[in-house]
JSON list of C-alpha atoms in Angstrom, two decimals:
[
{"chain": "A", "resi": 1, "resn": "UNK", "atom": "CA", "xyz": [-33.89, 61.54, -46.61]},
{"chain": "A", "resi": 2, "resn": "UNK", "atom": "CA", "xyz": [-31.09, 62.43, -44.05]},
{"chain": "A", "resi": 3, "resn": "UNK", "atom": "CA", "xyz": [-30.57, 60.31, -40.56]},
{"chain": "A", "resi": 4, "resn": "UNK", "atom": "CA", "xyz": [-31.87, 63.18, -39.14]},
{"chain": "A", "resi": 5, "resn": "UNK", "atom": "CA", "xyz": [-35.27, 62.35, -40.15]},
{"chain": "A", "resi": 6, "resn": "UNK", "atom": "CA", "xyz": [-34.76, 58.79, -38.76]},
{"chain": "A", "resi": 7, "resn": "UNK", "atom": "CA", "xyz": [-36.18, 59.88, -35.14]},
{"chain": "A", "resi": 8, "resn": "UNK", "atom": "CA", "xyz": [-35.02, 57.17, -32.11]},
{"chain": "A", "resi": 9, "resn": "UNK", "atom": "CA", "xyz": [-38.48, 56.34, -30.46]},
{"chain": "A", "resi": 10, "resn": "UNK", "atom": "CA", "xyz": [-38.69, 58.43, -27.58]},
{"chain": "A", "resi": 11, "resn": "UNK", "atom": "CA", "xyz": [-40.15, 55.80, -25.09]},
{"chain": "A", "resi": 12, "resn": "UNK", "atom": "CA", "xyz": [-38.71, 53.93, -21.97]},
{"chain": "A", "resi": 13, "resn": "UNK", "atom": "CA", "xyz": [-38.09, 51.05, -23.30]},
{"chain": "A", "resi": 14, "resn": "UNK", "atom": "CA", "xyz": [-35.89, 52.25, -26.08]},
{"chain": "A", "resi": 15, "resn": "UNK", "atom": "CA", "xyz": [-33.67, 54.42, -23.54]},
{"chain": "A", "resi": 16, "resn": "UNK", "atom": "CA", "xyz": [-33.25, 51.29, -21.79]},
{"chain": "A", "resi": 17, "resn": "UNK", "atom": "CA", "xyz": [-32.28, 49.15, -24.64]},
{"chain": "A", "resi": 18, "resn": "UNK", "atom": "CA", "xyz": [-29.41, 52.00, -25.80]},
{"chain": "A", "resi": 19, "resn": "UNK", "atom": "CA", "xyz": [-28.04, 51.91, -21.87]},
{"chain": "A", "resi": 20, "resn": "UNK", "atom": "CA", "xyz": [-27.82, 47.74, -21.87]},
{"chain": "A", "resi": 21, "resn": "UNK", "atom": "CA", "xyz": [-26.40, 47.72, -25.18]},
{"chain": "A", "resi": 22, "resn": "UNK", "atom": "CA", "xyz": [-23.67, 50.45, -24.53]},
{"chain": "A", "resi": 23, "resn": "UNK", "atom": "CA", "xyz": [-23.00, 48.58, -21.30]},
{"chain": "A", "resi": 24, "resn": "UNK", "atom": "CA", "xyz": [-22.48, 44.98, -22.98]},
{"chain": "A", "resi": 25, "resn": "UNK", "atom": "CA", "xyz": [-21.05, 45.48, -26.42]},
{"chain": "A", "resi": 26, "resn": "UNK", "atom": "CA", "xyz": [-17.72, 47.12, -27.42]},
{"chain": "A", "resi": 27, "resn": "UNK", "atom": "CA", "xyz": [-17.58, 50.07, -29.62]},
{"chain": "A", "resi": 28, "resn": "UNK", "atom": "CA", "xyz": [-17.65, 48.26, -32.72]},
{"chain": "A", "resi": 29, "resn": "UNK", "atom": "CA", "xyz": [-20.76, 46.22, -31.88]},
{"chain": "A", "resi": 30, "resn": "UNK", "atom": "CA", "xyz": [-22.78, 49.16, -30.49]},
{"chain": "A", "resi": 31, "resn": "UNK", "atom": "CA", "xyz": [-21.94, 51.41, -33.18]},
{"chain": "A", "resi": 32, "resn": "UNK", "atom": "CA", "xyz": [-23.02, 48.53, -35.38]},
{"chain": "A", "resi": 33, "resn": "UNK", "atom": "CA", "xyz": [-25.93, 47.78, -33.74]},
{"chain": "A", "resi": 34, "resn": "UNK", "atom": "CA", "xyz": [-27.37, 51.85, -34.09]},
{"chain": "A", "resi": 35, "resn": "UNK", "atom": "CA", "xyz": [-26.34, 51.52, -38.00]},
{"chain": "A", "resi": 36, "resn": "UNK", "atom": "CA", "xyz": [-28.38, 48.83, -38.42]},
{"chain": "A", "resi": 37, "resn": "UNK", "atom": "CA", "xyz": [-31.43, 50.70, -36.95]},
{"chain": "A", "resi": 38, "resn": "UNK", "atom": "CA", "xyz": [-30.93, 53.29, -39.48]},
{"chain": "A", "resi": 39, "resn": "UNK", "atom": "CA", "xyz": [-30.23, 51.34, -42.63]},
{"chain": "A", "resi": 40, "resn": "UNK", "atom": "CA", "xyz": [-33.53, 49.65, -40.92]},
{"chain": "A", "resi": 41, "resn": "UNK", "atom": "CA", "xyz": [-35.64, 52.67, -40.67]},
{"chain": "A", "resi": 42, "resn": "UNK", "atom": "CA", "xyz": [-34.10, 54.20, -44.11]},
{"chain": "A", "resi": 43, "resn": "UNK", "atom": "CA", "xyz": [-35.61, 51.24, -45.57]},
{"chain": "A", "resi": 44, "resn": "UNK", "atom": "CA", "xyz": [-38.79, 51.44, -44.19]},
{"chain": "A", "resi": 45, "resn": "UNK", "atom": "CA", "xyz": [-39.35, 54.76, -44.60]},
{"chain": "A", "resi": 46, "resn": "UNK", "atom": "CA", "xyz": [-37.83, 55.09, -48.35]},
{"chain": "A", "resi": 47, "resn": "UNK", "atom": "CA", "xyz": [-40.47, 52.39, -49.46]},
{"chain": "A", "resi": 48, "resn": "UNK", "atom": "CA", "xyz": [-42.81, 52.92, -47.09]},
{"chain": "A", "resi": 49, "resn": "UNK", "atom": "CA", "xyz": [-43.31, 50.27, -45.11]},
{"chain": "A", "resi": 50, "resn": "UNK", "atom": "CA", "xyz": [-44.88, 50.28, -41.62]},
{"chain": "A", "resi": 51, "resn": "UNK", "atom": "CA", "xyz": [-43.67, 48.93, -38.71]},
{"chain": "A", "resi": 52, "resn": "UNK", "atom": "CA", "xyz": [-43.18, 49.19, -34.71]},
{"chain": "A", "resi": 53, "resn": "UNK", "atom": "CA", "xyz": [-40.59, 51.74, -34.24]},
{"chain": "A", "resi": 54, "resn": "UNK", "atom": "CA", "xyz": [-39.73, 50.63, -31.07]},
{"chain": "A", "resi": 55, "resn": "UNK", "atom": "CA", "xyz": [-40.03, 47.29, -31.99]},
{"chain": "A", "resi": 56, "resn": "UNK", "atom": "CA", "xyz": [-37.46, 47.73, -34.64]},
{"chain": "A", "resi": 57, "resn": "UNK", "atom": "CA", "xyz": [-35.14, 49.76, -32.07]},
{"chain": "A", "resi": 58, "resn": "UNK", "atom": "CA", "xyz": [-34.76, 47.47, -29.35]},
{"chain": "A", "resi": 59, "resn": "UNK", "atom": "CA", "xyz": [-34.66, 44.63, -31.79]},
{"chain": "A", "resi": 60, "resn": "UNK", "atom": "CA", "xyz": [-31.50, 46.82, -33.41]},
{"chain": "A", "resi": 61, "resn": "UNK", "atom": "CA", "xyz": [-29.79, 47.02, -30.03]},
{"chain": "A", "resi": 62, "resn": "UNK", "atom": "CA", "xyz": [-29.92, 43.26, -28.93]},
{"chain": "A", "resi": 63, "resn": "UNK", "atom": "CA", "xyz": [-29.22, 40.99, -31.89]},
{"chain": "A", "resi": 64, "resn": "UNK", "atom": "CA", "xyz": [-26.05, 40.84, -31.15]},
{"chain": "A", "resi": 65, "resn": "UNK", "atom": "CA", "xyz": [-26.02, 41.09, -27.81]},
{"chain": "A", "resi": 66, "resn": "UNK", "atom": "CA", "xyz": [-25.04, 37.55, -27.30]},
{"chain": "A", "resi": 67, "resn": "UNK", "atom": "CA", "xyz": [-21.47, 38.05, -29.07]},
{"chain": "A", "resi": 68, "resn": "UNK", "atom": "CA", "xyz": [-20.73, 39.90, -26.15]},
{"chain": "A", "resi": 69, "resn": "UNK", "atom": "CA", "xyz": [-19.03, 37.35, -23.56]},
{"chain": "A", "resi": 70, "resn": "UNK", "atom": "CA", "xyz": [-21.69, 38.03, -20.45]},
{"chain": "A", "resi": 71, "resn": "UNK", "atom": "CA", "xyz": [-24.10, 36.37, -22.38]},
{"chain": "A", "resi": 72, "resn": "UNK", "atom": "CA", "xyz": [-22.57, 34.21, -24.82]},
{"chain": "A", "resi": 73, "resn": "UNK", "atom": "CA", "xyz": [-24.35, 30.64, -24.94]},
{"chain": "A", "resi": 74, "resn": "UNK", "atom": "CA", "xyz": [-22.33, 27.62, -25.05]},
{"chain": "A", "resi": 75, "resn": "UNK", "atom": "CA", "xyz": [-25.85, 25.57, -26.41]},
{"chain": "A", "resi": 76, "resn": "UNK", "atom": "CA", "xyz": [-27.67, 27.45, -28.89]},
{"chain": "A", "resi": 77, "resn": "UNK", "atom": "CA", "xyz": [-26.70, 30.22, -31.82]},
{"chain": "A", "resi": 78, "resn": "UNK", "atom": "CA", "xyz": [-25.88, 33.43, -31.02]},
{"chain": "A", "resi": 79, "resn": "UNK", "atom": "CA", "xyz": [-28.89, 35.12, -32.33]},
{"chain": "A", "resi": 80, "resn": "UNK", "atom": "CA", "xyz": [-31.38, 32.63, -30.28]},
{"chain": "A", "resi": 81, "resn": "UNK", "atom": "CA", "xyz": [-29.44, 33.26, -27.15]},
{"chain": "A", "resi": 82, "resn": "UNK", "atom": "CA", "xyz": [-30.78, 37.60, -27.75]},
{"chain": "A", "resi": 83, "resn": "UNK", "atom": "CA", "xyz": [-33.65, 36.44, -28.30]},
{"chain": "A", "resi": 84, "resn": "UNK", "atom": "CA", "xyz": [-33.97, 35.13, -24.78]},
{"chain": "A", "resi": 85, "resn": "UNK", "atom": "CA", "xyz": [-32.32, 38.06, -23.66]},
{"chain": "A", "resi": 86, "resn": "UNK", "atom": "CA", "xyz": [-34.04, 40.35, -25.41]},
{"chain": "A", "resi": 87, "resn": "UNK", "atom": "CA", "xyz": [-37.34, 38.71, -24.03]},
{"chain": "A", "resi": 88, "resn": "UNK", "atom": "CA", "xyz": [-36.27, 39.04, -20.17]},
{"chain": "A", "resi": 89, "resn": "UNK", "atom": "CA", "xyz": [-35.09, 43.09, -21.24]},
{"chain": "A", "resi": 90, "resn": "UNK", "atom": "CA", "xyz": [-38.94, 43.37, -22.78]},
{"chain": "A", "resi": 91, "resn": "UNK", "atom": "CA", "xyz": [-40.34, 41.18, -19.35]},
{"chain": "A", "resi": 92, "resn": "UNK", "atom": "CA", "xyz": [-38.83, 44.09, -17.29]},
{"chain": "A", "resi": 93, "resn": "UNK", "atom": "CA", "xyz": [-40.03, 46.69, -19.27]},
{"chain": "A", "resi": 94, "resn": "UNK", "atom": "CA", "xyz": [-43.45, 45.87, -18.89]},
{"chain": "A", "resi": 95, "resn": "UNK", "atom": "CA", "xyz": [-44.01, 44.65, -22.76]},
{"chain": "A", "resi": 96, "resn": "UNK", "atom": "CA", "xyz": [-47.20, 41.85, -22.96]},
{"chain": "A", "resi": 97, "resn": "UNK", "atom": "CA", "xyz": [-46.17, 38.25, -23.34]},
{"chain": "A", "resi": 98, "resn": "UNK", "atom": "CA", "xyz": [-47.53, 38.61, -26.88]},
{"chain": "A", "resi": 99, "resn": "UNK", "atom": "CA", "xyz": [-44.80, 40.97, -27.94]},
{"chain": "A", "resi": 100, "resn": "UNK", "atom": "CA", "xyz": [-41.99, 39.68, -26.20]},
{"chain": "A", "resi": 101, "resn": "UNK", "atom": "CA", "xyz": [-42.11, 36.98, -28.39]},
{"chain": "A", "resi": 102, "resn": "UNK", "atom": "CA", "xyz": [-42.72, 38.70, -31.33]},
{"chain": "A", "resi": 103, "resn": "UNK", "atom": "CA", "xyz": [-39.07, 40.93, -30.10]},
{"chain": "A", "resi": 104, "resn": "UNK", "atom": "CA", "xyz": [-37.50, 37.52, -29.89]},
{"chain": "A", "resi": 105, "resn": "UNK", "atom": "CA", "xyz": [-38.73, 36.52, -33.23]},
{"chain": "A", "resi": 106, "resn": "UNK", "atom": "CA", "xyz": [-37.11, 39.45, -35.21]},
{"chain": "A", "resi": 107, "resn": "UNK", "atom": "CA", "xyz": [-33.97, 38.94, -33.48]},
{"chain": "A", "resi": 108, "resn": "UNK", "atom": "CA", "xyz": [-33.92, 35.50, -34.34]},
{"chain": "A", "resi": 109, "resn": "UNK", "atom": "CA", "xyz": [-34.50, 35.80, -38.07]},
{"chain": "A", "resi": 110, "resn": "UNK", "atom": "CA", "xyz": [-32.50, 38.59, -38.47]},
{"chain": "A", "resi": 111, "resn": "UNK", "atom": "CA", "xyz": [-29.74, 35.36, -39.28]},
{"chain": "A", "resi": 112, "resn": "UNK", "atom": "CA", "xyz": [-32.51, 33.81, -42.25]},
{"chain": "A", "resi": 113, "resn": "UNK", "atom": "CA", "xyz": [-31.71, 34.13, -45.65]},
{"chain": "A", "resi": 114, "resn": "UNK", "atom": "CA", "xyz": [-34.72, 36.24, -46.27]},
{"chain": "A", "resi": 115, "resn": "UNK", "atom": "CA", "xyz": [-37.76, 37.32, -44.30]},
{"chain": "A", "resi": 116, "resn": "UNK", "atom": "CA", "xyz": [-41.44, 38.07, -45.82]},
{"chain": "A", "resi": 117, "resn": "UNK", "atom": "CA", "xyz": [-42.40, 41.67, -45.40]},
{"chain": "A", "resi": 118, "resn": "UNK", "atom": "CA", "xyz": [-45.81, 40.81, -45.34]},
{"chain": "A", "resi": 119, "resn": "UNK", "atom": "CA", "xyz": [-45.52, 38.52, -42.64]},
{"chain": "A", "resi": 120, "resn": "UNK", "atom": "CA", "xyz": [-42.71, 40.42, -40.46]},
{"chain": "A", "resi": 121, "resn": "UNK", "atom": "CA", "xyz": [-41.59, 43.81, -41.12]},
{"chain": "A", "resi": 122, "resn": "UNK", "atom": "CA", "xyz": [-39.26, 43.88, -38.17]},
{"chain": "A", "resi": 123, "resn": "UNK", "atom": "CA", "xyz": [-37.90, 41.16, -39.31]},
{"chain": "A", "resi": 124, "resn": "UNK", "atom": "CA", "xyz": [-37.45, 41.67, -42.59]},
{"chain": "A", "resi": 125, "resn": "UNK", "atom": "CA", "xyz": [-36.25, 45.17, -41.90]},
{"chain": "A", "resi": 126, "resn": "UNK", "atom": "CA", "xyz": [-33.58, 43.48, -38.98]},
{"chain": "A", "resi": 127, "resn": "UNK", "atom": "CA", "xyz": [-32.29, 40.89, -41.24]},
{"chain": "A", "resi": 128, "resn": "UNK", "atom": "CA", "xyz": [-32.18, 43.12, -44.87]},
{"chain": "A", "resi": 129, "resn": "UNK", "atom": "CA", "xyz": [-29.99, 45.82, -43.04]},
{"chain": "A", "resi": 130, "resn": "UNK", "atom": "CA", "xyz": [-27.57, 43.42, -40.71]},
{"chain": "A", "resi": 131, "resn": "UNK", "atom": "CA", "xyz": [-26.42, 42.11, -44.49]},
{"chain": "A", "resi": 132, "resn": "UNK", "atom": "CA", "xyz": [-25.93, 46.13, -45.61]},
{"chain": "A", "resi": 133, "resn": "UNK", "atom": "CA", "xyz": [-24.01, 46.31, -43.03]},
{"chain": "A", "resi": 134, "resn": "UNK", "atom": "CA", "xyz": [-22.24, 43.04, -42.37]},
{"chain": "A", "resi": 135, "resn": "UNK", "atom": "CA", "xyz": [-21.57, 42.55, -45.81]},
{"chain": "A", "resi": 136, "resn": "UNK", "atom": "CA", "xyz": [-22.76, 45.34, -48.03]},
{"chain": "A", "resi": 137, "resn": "UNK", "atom": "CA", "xyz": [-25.69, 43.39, -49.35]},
{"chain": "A", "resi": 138, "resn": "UNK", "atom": "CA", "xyz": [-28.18, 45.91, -51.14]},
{"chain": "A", "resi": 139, "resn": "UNK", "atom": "CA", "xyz": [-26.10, 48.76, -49.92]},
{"chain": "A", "resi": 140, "resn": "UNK", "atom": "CA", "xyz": [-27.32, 50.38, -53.18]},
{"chain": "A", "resi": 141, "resn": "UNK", "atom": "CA", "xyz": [-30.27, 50.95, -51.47]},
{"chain": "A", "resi": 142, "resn": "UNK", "atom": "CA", "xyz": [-29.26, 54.06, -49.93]},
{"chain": "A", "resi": 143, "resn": "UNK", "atom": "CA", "xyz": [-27.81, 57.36, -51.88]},
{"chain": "A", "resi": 144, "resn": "UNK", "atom": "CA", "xyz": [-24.06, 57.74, -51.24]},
{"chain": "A", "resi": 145, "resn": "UNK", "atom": "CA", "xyz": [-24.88, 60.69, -49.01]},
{"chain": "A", "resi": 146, "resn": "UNK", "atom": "CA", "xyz": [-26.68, 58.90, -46.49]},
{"chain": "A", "resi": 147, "resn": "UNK", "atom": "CA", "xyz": [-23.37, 56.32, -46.20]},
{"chain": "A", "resi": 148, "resn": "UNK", "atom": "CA", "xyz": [-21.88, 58.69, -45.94]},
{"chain": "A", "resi": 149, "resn": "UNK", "atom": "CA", "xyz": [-24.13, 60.78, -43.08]},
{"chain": "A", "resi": 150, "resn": "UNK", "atom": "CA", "xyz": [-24.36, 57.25, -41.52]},
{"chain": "A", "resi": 151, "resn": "UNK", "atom": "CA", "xyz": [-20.77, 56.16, -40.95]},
{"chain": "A", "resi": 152, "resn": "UNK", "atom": "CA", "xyz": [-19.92, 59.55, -39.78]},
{"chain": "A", "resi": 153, "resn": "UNK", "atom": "CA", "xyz": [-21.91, 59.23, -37.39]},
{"chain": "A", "resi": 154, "resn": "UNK", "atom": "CA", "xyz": [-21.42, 55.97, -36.38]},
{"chain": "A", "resi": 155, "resn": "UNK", "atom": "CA", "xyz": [-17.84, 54.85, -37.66]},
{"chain": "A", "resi": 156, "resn": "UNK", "atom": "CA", "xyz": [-16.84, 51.30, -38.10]},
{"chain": "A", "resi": 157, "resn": "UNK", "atom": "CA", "xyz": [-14.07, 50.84, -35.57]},
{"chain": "A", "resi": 158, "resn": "UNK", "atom": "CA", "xyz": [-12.65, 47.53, -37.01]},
{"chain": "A", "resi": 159, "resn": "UNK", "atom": "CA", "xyz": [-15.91, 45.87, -36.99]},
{"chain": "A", "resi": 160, "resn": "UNK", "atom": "CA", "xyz": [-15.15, 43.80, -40.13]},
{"chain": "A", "resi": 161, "resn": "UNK", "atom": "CA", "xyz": [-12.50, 41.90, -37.99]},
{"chain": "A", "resi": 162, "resn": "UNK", "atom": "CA", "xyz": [-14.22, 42.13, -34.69]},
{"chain": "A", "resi": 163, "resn": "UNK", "atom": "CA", "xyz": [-16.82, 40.50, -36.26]},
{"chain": "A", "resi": 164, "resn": "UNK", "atom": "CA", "xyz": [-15.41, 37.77, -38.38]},
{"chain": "A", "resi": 165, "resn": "UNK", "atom": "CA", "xyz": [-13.05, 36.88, -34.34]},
{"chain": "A", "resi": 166, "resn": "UNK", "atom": "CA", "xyz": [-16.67, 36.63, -33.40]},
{"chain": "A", "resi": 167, "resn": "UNK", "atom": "CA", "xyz": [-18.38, 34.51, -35.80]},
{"chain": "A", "resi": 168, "resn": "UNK", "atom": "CA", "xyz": [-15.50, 32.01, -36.12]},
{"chain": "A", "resi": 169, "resn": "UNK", "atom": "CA", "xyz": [-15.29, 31.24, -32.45]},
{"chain": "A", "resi": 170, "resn": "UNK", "atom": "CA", "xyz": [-19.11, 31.07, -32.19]},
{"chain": "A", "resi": 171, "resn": "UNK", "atom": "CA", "xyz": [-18.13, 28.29, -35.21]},
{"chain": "A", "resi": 172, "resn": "UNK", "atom": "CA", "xyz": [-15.96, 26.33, -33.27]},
{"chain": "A", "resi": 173, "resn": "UNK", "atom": "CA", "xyz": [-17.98, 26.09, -30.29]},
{"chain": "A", "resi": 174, "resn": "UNK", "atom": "CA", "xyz": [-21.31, 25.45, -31.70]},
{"chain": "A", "resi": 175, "resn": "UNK", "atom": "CA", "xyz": [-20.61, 23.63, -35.62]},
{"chain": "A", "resi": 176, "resn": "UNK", "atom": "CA", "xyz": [-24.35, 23.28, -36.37]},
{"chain": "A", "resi": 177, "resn": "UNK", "atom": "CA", "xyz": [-24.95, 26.78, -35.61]},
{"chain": "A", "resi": 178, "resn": "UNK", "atom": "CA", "xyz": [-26.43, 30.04, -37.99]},
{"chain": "A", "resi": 179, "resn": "UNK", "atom": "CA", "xyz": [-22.82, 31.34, -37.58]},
{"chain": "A", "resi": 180, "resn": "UNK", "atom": "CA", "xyz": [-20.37, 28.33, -38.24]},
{"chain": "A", "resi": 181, "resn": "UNK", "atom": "CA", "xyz": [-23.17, 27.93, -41.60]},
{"chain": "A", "resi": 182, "resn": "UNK", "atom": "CA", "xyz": [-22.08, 31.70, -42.50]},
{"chain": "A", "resi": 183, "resn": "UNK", "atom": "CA", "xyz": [-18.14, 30.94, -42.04]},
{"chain": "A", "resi": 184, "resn": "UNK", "atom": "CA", "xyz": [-18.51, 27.86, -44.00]},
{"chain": "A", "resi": 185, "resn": "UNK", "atom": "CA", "xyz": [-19.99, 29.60, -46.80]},
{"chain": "A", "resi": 186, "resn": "UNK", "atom": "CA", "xyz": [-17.33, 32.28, -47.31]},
{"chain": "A", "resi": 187, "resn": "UNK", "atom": "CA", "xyz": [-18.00, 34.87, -44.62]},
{"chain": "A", "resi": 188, "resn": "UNK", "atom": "CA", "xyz": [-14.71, 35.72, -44.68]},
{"chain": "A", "resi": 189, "resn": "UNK", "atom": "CA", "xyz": [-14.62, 36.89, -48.70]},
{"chain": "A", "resi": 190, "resn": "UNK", "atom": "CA", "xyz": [-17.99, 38.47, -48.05]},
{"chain": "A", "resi": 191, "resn": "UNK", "atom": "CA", "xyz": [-17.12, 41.03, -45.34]},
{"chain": "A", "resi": 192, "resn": "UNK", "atom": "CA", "xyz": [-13.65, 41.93, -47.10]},
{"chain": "A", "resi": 193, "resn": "UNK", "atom": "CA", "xyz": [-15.35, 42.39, -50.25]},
{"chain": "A", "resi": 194, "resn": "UNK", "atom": "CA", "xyz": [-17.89, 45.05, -48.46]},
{"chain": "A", "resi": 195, "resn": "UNK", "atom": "CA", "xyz": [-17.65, 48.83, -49.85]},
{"chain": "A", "resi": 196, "resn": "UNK", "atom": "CA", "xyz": [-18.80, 50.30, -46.05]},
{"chain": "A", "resi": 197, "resn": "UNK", "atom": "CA", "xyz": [-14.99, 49.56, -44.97]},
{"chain": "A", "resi": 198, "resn": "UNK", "atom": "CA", "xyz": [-13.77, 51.57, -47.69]},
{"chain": "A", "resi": 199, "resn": "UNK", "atom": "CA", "xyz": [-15.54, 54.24, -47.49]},
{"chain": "A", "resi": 200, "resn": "UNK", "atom": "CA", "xyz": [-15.35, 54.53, -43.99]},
{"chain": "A", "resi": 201, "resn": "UNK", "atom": "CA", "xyz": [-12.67, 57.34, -42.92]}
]
């Protein structure tokens, strides 16, 4: 398996999604937002699980759209915050009610511990590769190649610090949210400890 085989829905909506997020994030974010799409979709695909492509996509693209400062929230976590986002995104693009929510739903759980497979795919697939990436959870999953293939073509640019900046003032604004939980609980030690940063040239 190569990121080559790892196809970008060709559809509206996921064109769309790629334009807002490049417009919103920095460089860090964005390019962390389309390698957590592929770690998604590597997954997947190694051990065959189905799911909504496009789903998965735009679901990639906004979960951390609210760590950019247009559309930070000063009253709920950062990940529930895309979720509403992502909803009025999926509104425009015609989606049904039905899978607006179910858009908002992945992005939200992408911050739980662990998701079912069985009962969300997308969400399971959102959350499992945010920690390869965040932290280098399970990054054994994936031959050294594909790291590799992956960070060349979307490098890291400082997103261990970037990140961390992030989290800790979404911590200090909002103490009971998914984020100031993560800092509390050794964030920090977590993404210096992850292999992706090394490797990364």
């Amino acid at each position: 398996m190569t990121v080559v085989d790892l196809v970008i829905p060709d559809t509206a909506a996921s064109l769309a999604a790629s334009e807002v997020a490049s417009a919103y994030q920095s460089a860090a974010l964005l390019s962390h937002s389309h390698r957590v799409y592929l770690w998604a979709a590597g997954y997947a695909r190694k051990h065959g699980i189905r799911c909504d492509g496009e789903l998965l996509f735009v679901a990639a693209m906004f979960h951390d759209i609210s760590l950019a400062p247009e559309f930070d929230s000063h009253t709920v976590s950062f990940e529930e915050a895309g979720g509403h986002v992502a909803r009025v995104f999926a509104a425009g693009a015609g989606w049904p009610s039905e899978r607006r929510e179910r858009l908002g739903q992945v992005i939200v759980r992408h911050m739980w511990p662990d998701v079912d497979v069985a009962d969300d795919p997308e969400g399971h697939l959102l959350s499992r590769a945010a920690a390869v990436d965040i932290v280098g959870k399970n990054l054994d999953d994936f031959s050294p190649a594909f790291q590799d293939e992956v960070l060349r073509r979307y490098p890291r640019l400082g997103l261990a610090d970037e990140f961390l900046a992030c989290f800790r003032a979404q911590a200090e604004r909002k103490p009971d949210s998914s984020a100031a939980r993560a800092v509390k609980s050794g964030l920090s030690s977590r993404i210096a400890a992850n292999p992706l940063d090394a490797l990364d040239r």
